[in-house]
Amino acid sequence: MSVAATMPRFLEMERKYGSLIRGMRASRRTQASGPQKHGGARYSQFMTLRGGMSRLIDAPRDSLPAESVHLNTPITKLTRTHRGWCLEDRGGRRRVADAVVIASPARHAAPMLRRLDPRLADQLASIEYASCAVVSLAFRRDQIKAPLNAFGFVVPHVERRFILSCSFSSEKYEGRAPGDTVLMRVFIGGAMQQSLLRMPDEQLLELAHWEVADLLDIDGDPIMRHLTRQLHAMPQYHVGHTRRIAEITERLDAHPTLALAGSSLTGVGVPGCIASGKQAAARVLAGLHQSTPTPPTTMSSRPPSPPSLSPPSNARVVSP
Ligand SMILES: Cc1cc2nc3c(=O)[nH]c(=O)nc-3n(C[C@H](O)[C@H](O)[C@H](O)COP(=O)(O)OP(=O)(O)OC[C@H]3O[C@@H](n4cnc5c(N)ncnc54)[C@H](O)[C@@H]3O)c2cc1C
């Protein structure tokens, strides 16, 4: 993986201080000597939305006019016409838009853009993805003998185990499970153990249970279990990713009303995706101001509203 693309802060630390340990010591010293914050929100590393992550999608959907939202309508082709961008969906329907933000994974953006710019499409198509399975398991608290004094754990490859990590959802966030119950999510697969995903669901469920039972000294069967397969869901920022993104950005310069957003580009986590979405919205709005002397023809009858830059109102902070 490219350190520059996945953990730029660490690279900067190593450059500035000569080693990561020295860099961490220095940042601790700076934090300790900095002004103490009294009022306001204290953001911990872990934050989620009340009601689950799907709120992030449902909220903007619900705030838009129903006729301007087209769910389950994959776009297959994007072309530039004298009227603007023409989007063609899988059913062959066409819509015209003044500006387009493609927020799909890069491997889906590539075929849309192939006719417009084959090199851009090639660059997007070359971003690789890994898959994983997520097994959610719930236990009664008294079934678990190991102390749950962490938010979970990651398993280095050298341990030769069949799970990548385990996150204690109920310990990280309020309201994820009743008080006498522990909910955990076990991750299996990833780039290093793709072949495990060939296993049928039942075996993956058992594998996850067997591994956590062994590591956390758990008695008996889970009281709830659930499996989801996240196929091609994790973009891999291999060495060269930052160069590739620089070229993608340069090629997009030819199209000020077209932008890309999402995890394939500059940040694999949700905060990175939100930041890239805001940047993409700002970019196409600027492009529209540059290129439209007449009022734009939008997909909906309502004029586009500027992107909101405030954090979601239902964001919740959970302190460690
Ligand atoms: C198992 C797992 C755990 C994770 N845990 C965390 C975590 O704890 N914290 C964190 O910050 N991040 C986490 N992530 C990463 C985070 O989930 C992703 O970064 C984020 O969901 C990616 O969002 P996205 O909008 O870029 O892509 P997606 O959520 O994949 O959305 C892309 C959308 O594009 C649509 N689409 C695809 N093709 C087309 C097309 N042709 N036309 C129109 N639409 C199309 C898809 O239907 C989809 O809705 C996790 C990821 C995984 C896989």
XYZ file of C-alpha atoms and ligand atoms in Angstrom:
373
model
C 0.000 0.000 0.000
C 1.116 3.582 -0.569
C 1.833 5.312 2.738
C 1.529 8.676 0.970
C -2.042 7.811 -0.097
C -3.294 5.910 2.939
C -1.530 7.602 5.865
C -0.106 10.928 4.683
C 0.116 12.181 8.287
C 2.598 9.436 9.161
C 4.719 10.195 6.114
C 4.808 13.864 7.063
C 5.755 12.939 10.633
C 8.615 10.740 9.444
C 9.872 13.512 7.130
C 9.671 16.172 9.811
C 11.054 14.286 12.800
C 13.122 11.505 11.203
C 11.089 8.737 12.861
C 7.484 7.975 13.739
C 8.241 7.502 17.428
C 9.959 10.894 17.631
C 7.042 12.432 15.704
C 4.448 10.938 18.070
C 6.414 12.108 21.114
C 6.572 15.602 19.647
C 2.847 15.706 18.899
C 2.095 14.525 22.460
C 4.256 17.321 23.829
C 2.455 19.854 21.620
C -0.957 18.577 22.729
C 0.034 18.676 26.392
C 1.341 22.234 26.169
C -1.551 23.484 23.989
C -4.583 25.379 25.298
C -7.052 23.157 27.193
C -10.448 23.013 25.525
C -13.334 23.490 27.915
C -16.594 24.106 26.065
C -17.950 22.654 22.825
C -17.961 19.181 21.334
C -15.063 16.842 22.058
C -14.648 14.631 19.028
C -13.259 11.219 19.726
C -11.917 8.957 17.027
C -15.208 7.058 16.950
C -18.378 8.787 15.907
C -21.537 7.489 14.355
C -25.085 8.512 13.542
C -28.064 7.749 15.752
C -30.256 5.365 13.806
C -27.349 3.858 11.862
C -25.117 4.914 8.990
C -27.943 4.701 6.455
C -29.156 8.035 7.904
C -26.304 9.616 5.979
C -28.002 8.600 2.737
C -31.628 8.896 3.883
C -31.303 12.488 5.141
C -30.265 14.133 1.838
C -32.677 11.875 -0.062
C -35.583 13.000 2.128
C -34.670 16.661 1.818
C -34.666 16.634 -1.997
C -37.805 16.814 -4.156
C -38.900 13.209 -4.764
C -38.900 13.636 -8.551
C -35.211 14.556 -8.561
C -34.058 11.373 -6.836
C -33.730 8.239 -8.975
C -32.753 5.252 -6.888
C -31.595 1.934 -8.350
C -30.882 3.578 -11.685
C -27.292 2.755 -12.664
C -25.808 5.134 -15.208
C -24.027 3.333 -18.012
C -22.931 6.189 -20.253
C -22.090 9.846 -19.978
C -21.709 12.037 -23.041
C -21.165 15.730 -23.622
C -23.800 17.328 -25.853
C -24.522 20.935 -26.816
C -27.261 20.931 -24.133
C -24.994 19.704 -21.354
C -24.175 16.275 -19.966
C -26.338 13.406 -21.196
C -26.658 10.553 -18.710
C -27.944 7.250 -20.000
C -29.163 4.677 -17.531
C -29.267 0.894 -17.798
C -32.860 1.031 -19.023
C -31.806 3.283 -21.926
C -33.448 6.415 -20.469
C -31.565 9.662 -20.979
C -31.431 12.761 -18.837
C -29.610 16.000 -19.382
C -27.744 17.774 -16.607
C -25.620 20.907 -16.430
C -23.135 19.390 -14.040
C -22.336 15.853 -12.940
C -20.650 14.472 -9.827
C -19.820 10.789 -10.192
C -19.673 9.324 -6.685
C -19.709 5.665 -7.671
C -16.697 3.399 -7.090
C -13.970 4.101 -9.683
C -14.509 0.763 -11.399
C -18.121 1.807 -12.143
C -17.121 5.343 -13.140
C -14.623 3.976 -15.694
C -17.150 2.538 -18.214
C -19.306 5.692 -17.933
C -16.342 7.845 -18.932
C -14.705 5.615 -21.531
C -16.118 7.435 -24.555
C -15.370 10.841 -23.117
C -11.751 10.153 -22.145
C -10.345 6.610 -22.548
C -7.155 7.425 -20.591
C -9.202 8.763 -17.658
C -11.320 5.594 -17.786
C -8.168 3.415 -17.813
C -6.757 5.197 -14.788
C -10.009 4.742 -12.860
C -10.358 1.105 -13.923
C -6.839 0.343 -12.662
C -7.753 1.078 -9.023
C -8.075 -2.330 -7.376
C -10.623 -3.317 -4.740
C -10.628 -5.922 -2.008
C -13.663 -7.673 -0.566
C -14.555 -8.786 2.912
C -17.300 -10.463 4.880
C -18.702 -8.867 8.018
C -20.155 -11.227 10.604
C -22.198 -9.614 13.374
C -22.433 -11.721 16.505
C -24.295 -10.971 19.743
C -23.610 -12.670 23.062
C -24.949 -12.289 26.556
C -22.368 -10.340 28.544
C -21.901 -13.225 30.984
C -20.860 -15.551 28.135
C -17.643 -13.545 27.579
C -14.810 -14.216 30.024
C -12.168 -11.857 28.565
C -12.376 -8.236 29.765
C -13.977 -5.968 27.156
C -11.714 -3.038 28.004
C -11.179 -1.924 24.378
C -13.225 -1.075 21.296
C -12.056 -4.201 19.526
C -8.842 -5.575 18.079
C -7.011 -6.097 14.802
C -5.260 -9.334 13.936
C -1.862 -9.090 12.231
C -1.304 -11.487 9.324
C 1.569 -13.104 11.224
C -0.926 -14.553 13.753
C -2.207 -16.832 10.959
C -5.809 -16.470 12.038
C -8.879 -16.413 9.800
C -10.209 -13.028 10.884
C -8.881 -9.557 10.142
C -10.340 -7.701 13.089
C -13.233 -7.487 15.474
C -15.040 -4.349 16.529
C -17.110 -4.242 19.728
C -20.004 -2.169 18.349
C -21.955 -2.136 21.616
C -18.893 -0.902 23.538
C -18.091 1.802 20.976
C -21.564 3.243 20.603
C -24.652 3.650 22.739
C -27.879 2.071 21.644
C -26.386 -0.686 19.516
C -27.429 -3.528 21.871
C -29.299 -3.969 25.174
C -27.069 -3.445 28.253
C -26.690 -7.127 29.116
C -25.677 -7.969 25.541
C -22.475 -7.461 23.570
C -22.626 -6.899 19.817
C -19.444 -7.439 17.827
C -18.572 -7.281 14.153
C -15.963 -9.686 12.836
C -14.183 -8.915 9.543
C -12.976 -11.733 7.296
C -11.139 -11.638 3.956
C -9.487 -8.457 2.738
C -6.698 -8.268 0.177
C -4.567 -10.918 1.928
C -7.236 -13.588 2.467
C -9.626 -13.218 -0.483
C -9.970 -16.981 -0.890
C -11.847 -17.264 2.431
C -14.779 -15.520 0.770
C -15.355 -18.598 -1.387
C -16.719 -20.301 1.728
C -20.489 -20.630 2.010
C -22.278 -18.326 4.468
C -22.741 -20.958 7.164
C -19.006 -21.728 7.276
C -18.072 -18.042 7.474
C -20.511 -17.584 10.372
C -18.983 -20.545 12.163
C -15.425 -19.433 11.429
C -16.072 -15.991 12.938
C -17.706 -17.512 16.008
C -14.896 -20.040 16.475
C -12.173 -17.373 16.243
C -13.735 -14.879 18.674
C -14.732 -17.668 21.082
C -11.084 -18.734 21.166
C -9.641 -15.219 21.502
C -12.164 -13.820 23.978
C -12.918 -16.981 25.903
C -16.610 -17.068 25.044
C -18.940 -19.826 26.234
C -21.791 -21.142 24.150
C -23.451 -20.029 20.941
C -24.214 -16.461 19.905
C -27.763 -15.298 20.566
C -27.790 -13.532 17.188
C -25.608 -13.827 14.078
C -25.686 -12.127 10.717
C -23.422 -12.086 7.663
C -22.926 -9.452 4.973
C -20.541 -9.779 2.065
C -18.932 -6.495 1.041
C -17.701 -7.353 -2.428
C -15.131 -5.059 -4.082
C -15.881 -2.530 -1.375
C -12.380 -1.524 -0.258
C -10.252 0.463 -2.718
C -6.585 -0.429 -2.446
C -4.281 2.577 -2.577
C -1.243 0.805 -4.020
C 2.105 2.537 -4.457
C 1.573 4.998 -7.333
C -1.980 5.902 -6.249
C -1.160 9.563 -5.598
C 0.398 9.843 -9.099
C -2.679 8.238 -10.610
C -5.006 10.619 -8.761
C -2.882 13.575 -9.917
C -3.356 12.461 -13.531
C -7.100 11.881 -13.034
C -7.412 15.383 -11.550
C -5.448 16.878 -14.437
C -7.633 15.161 -17.040
C -10.783 16.385 -15.287
C -9.523 19.956 -15.685
C -10.835 19.772 -19.257
C -14.372 19.364 -17.848
C -15.116 21.970 -15.146
C -18.711 20.780 -14.690
C -17.723 17.166 -14.098
C -16.306 15.916 -10.797
C -15.518 12.653 -9.068
C -16.050 11.876 -5.401
C -15.923 8.892 -3.069
C -13.575 6.451 -1.453
C -11.645 5.473 -4.597
C -9.751 8.757 -4.673
C -8.223 10.414 -1.640
C -9.697 8.885 1.507
C -11.032 5.405 2.217
C -13.153 6.366 5.232
C -16.478 8.171 5.543
C -14.912 11.539 6.560
C -12.707 11.408 3.446
C -15.751 10.623 1.284
C -17.703 13.541 2.754
C -14.756 15.886 2.187
C -14.421 14.716 -1.422
C -18.177 15.196 -1.942
C -17.984 18.779 -0.703
C -14.987 19.467 -2.914
C -16.766 17.959 -5.919
C -19.898 20.062 -5.307
C -17.806 23.234 -4.962
C -15.887 22.366 -8.132
C -18.946 21.887 -10.350
C -20.665 24.978 -8.902
C -17.567 27.001 -9.805
C -17.592 25.334 -13.242
C -21.244 26.280 -13.744
C -20.549 29.913 -12.847
C -17.673 29.968 -15.334
C -19.484 28.337 -18.217
C -23.145 29.401 -18.035
C -24.108 32.892 -19.071
C -27.767 31.694 -19.191
C -29.630 29.947 -16.324
C -28.732 26.248 -16.222
C -31.100 23.459 -17.323
C -31.186 21.263 -14.257
C -32.459 17.710 -13.955
C -35.094 18.854 -11.509
C -37.365 21.872 -11.774
C -35.735 23.315 -8.638
C -32.490 25.256 -8.942
C -29.528 23.480 -7.338
C -28.906 24.603 -3.784
C -25.342 25.159 -2.629
C -23.806 22.285 -0.654
C -24.230 22.494 3.092
C -20.900 22.747 4.831
C -22.233 22.126 8.315
C -21.764 18.716 9.961
C -24.816 16.417 10.088
C -27.026 17.604 12.935
C -27.477 14.084 14.263
C -23.743 13.344 14.482
C -22.908 11.969 17.884
C -19.647 11.885 19.712
C -18.642 8.889 21.736
C -15.700 9.343 24.018
C -13.310 6.433 24.618
C -16.558 -3.601 5.999
C -16.270 -2.127 5.952
C -16.178 -1.409 7.123
C -15.917 -0.044 7.094
N -15.849 0.650 8.269
C -15.633 1.975 8.244
C -15.579 2.740 9.454
O -15.726 2.199 10.534
N -15.351 4.069 9.354
C -15.186 4.698 8.162
O -14.990 5.929 8.125
N -15.236 4.011 6.999
C -15.448 2.672 7.012
N -15.496 1.963 5.850
C -15.293 2.684 4.586
C -16.581 3.380 4.152
O -17.654 2.487 4.302
C -16.444 3.789 2.705
O -15.345 4.673 2.591
C -17.653 4.509 2.187
O -18.845 3.835 2.420
C -17.494 4.684 0.696
O -18.494 5.546 0.289
P -18.655 5.915 -1.217
O -19.818 6.843 -1.292
O -17.362 6.315 -1.833
O -19.001 4.535 -1.932
P -20.271 3.610 -1.786
O -20.841 3.684 -0.419
O -19.831 2.290 -2.349
O -21.334 4.292 -2.738
C -21.195 4.251 -4.129
C -22.588 4.338 -4.722
O -22.475 4.397 -6.140
C -23.560 3.677 -6.667
N -23.244 3.282 -8.051
C -22.387 2.322 -8.467
N -22.396 2.257 -9.810
C -23.260 3.203 -10.241
C -23.690 3.604 -11.527
N -23.240 3.030 -12.638
N -24.608 4.605 -11.591
C -25.083 5.217 -10.464
N -24.700 4.856 -9.215
C -23.809 3.867 -9.119
C -23.695 2.465 -5.742
O -24.976 1.908 -5.855
C -23.474 3.131 -4.379
O -24.665 3.584 -3.840
C -15.755 0.604 5.854
C -15.847 -0.135 4.665
C -16.105 -1.479 4.709
C -16.213 -2.248 3.412
